[in-house]
PDB file of C-alpha atoms in Angstrom:
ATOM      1  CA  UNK A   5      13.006 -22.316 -62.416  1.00 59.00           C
ATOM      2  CA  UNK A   6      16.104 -21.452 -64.721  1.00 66.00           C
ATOM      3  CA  UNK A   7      18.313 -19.779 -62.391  1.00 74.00           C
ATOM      4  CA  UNK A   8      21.716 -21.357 -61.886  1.00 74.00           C
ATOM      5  CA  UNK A   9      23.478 -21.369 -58.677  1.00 74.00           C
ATOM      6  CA  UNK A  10      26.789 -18.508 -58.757  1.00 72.00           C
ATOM      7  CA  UNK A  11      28.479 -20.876 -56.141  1.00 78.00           C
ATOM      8  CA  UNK A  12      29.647 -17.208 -54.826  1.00 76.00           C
ATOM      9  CA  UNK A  13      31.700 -16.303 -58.066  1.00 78.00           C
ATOM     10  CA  UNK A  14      29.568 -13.899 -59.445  1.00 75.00           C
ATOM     11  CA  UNK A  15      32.221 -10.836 -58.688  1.00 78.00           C
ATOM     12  CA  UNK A  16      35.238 -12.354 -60.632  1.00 79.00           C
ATOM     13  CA  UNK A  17      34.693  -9.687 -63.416  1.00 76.00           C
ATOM     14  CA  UNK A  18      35.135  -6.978 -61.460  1.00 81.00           C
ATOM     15  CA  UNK A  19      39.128  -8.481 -60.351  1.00 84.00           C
ATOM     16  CA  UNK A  20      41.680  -6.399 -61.934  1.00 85.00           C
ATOM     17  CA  UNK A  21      45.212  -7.129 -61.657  1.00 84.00           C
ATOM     18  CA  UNK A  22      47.209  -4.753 -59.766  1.00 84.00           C
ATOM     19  CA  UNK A  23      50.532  -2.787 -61.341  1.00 80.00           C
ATOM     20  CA  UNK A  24      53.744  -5.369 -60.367  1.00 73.00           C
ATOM     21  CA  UNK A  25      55.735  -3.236 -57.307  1.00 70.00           C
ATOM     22  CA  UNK A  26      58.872  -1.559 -58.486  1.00 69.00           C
ATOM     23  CA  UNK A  27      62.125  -2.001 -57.193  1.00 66.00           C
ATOM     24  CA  UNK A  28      62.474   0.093 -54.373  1.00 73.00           C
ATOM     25  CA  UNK A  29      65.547   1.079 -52.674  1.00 74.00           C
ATOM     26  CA  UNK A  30      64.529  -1.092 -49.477  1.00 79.00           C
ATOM     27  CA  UNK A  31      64.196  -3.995 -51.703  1.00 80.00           C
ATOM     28  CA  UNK A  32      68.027  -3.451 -52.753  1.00 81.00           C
ATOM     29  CA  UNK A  33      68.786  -3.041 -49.225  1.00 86.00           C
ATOM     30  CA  UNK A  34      67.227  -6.167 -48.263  1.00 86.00           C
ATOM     31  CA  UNK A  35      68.913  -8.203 -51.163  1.00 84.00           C
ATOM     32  CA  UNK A  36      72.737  -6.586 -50.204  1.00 87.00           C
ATOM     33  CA  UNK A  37      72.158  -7.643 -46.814  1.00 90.00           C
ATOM     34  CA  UNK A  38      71.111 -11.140 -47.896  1.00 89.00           C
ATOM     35  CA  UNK A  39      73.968 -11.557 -50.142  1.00 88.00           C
ATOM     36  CA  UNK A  40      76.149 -10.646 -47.577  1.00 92.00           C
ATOM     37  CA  UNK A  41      74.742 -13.479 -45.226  1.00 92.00           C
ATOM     38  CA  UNK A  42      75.483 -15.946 -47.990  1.00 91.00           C
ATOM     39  CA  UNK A  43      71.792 -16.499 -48.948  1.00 89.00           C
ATOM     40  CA  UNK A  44      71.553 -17.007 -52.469  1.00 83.00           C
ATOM     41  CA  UNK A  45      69.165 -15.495 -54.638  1.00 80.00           C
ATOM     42  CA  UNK A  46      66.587 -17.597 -56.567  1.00 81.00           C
ATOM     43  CA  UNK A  47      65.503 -15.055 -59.203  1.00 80.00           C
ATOM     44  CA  UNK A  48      66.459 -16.482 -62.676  1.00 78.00           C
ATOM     45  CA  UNK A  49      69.071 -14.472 -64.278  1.00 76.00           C
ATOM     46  CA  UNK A  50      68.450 -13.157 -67.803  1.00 77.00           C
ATOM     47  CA  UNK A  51      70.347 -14.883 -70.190  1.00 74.00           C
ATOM     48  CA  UNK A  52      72.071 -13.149 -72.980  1.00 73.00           C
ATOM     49  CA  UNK A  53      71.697 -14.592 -76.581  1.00 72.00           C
ATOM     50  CA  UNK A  54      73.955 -14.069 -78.704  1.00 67.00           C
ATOM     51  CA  UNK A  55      72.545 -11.806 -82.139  1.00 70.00           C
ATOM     52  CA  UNK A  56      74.225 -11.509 -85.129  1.00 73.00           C
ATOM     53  CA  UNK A  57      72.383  -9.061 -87.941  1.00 76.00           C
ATOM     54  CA  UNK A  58      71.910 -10.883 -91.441  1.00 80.00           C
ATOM     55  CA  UNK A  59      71.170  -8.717 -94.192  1.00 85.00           C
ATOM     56  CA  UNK A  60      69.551 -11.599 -96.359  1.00 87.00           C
ATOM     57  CA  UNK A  61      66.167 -12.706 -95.555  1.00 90.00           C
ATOM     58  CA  UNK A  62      65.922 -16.137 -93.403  1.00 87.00           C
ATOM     59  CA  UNK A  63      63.176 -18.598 -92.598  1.00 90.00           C
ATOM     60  CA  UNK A  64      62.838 -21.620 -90.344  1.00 90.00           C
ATOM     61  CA  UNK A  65      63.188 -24.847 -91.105  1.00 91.00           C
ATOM     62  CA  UNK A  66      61.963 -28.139 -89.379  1.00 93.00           C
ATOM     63  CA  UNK A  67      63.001 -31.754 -90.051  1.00 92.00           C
ATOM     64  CA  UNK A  68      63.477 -34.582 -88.294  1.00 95.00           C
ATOM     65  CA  UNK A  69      66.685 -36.361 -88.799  1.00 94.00           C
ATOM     66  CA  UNK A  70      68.761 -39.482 -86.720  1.00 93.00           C
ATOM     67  CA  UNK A  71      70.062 -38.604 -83.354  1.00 94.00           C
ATOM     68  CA  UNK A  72      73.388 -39.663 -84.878  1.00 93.00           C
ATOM     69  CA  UNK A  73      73.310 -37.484 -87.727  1.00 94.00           C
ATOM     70  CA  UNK A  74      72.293 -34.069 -85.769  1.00 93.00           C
ATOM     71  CA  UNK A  75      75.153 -34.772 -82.960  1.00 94.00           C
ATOM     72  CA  UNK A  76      77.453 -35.279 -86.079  1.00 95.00           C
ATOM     73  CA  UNK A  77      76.145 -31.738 -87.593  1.00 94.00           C
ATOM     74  CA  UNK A  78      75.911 -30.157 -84.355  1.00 93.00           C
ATOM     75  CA  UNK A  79      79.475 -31.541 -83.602  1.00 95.00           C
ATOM     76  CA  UNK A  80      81.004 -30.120 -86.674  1.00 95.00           C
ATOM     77  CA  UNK A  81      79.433 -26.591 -86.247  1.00 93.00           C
ATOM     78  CA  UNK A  82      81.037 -26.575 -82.913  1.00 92.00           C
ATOM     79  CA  UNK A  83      84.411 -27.752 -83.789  1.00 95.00           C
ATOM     80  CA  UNK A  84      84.277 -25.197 -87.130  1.00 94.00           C
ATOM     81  CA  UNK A  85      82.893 -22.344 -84.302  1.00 93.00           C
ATOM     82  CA  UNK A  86      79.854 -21.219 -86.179  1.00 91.00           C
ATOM     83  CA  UNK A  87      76.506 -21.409 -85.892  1.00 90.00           C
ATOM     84  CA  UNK A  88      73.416 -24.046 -87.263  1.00 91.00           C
ATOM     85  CA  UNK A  89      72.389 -21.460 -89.699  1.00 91.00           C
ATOM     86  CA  UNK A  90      76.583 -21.066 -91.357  1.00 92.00           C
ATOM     87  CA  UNK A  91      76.686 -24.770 -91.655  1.00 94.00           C
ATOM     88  CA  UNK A  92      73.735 -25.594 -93.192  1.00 94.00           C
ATOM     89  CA  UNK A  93      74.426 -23.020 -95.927  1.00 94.00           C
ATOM     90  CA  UNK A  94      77.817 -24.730 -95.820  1.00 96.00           C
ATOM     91  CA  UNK A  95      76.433 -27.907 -96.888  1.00 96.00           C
ATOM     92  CA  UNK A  96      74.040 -26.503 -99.371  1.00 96.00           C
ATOM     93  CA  UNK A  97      76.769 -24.857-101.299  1.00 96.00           C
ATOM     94  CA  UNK A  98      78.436 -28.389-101.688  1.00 95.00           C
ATOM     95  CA  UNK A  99      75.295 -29.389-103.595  1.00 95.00           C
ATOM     96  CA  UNK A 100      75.446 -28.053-106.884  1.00 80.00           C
TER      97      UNK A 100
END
């Protein structure tokens, strides 16, 4: 006797997920009402990055450095207003 009990799960292939619901104009409705009650809403808002094109090739590049030495970095790129990417070639020009 081989047969091994389903425990009732032997129709979990046959789930399919469903389409997600679209934003219907009751939905809208139901959120300017709430926002006008004060109720805030918990969705997480998209956050914007901020993408600047660069015609040379890039890669990434990992390392792990002092805590003391990355705030110093990170400090400087803010206080110079660009980004991780402008000071490191920064630094590499000093090099040779």
């Amino acid at each position: 006797m081989n047969s091994k009990p389903s425990f009732g799960f032997g129709k979990l292939a046959e789930i399919q997920p469903s389409a997600p619901p679209a934003s219907s104009p009751v939905t809208r409705e139901v959120d300017q009402v709430a926002e006008k009650l004060g109720f805030q809403s918990r969705e997480v808002p998209a956050r914007r990055k901020r993408r600047i094109a660069v015609d040379e090739p890039t890669d990434q590049l990992n390392l792990r450095a002092a805590i003391a030495d990355i705030n110093r970095f990170v400090e400087w790129c803010e206080a110079e207003r660009m980004s991780y990417r402008e000071g490191f070639g920064r630094l590499v020009a000093k090099i040779g």
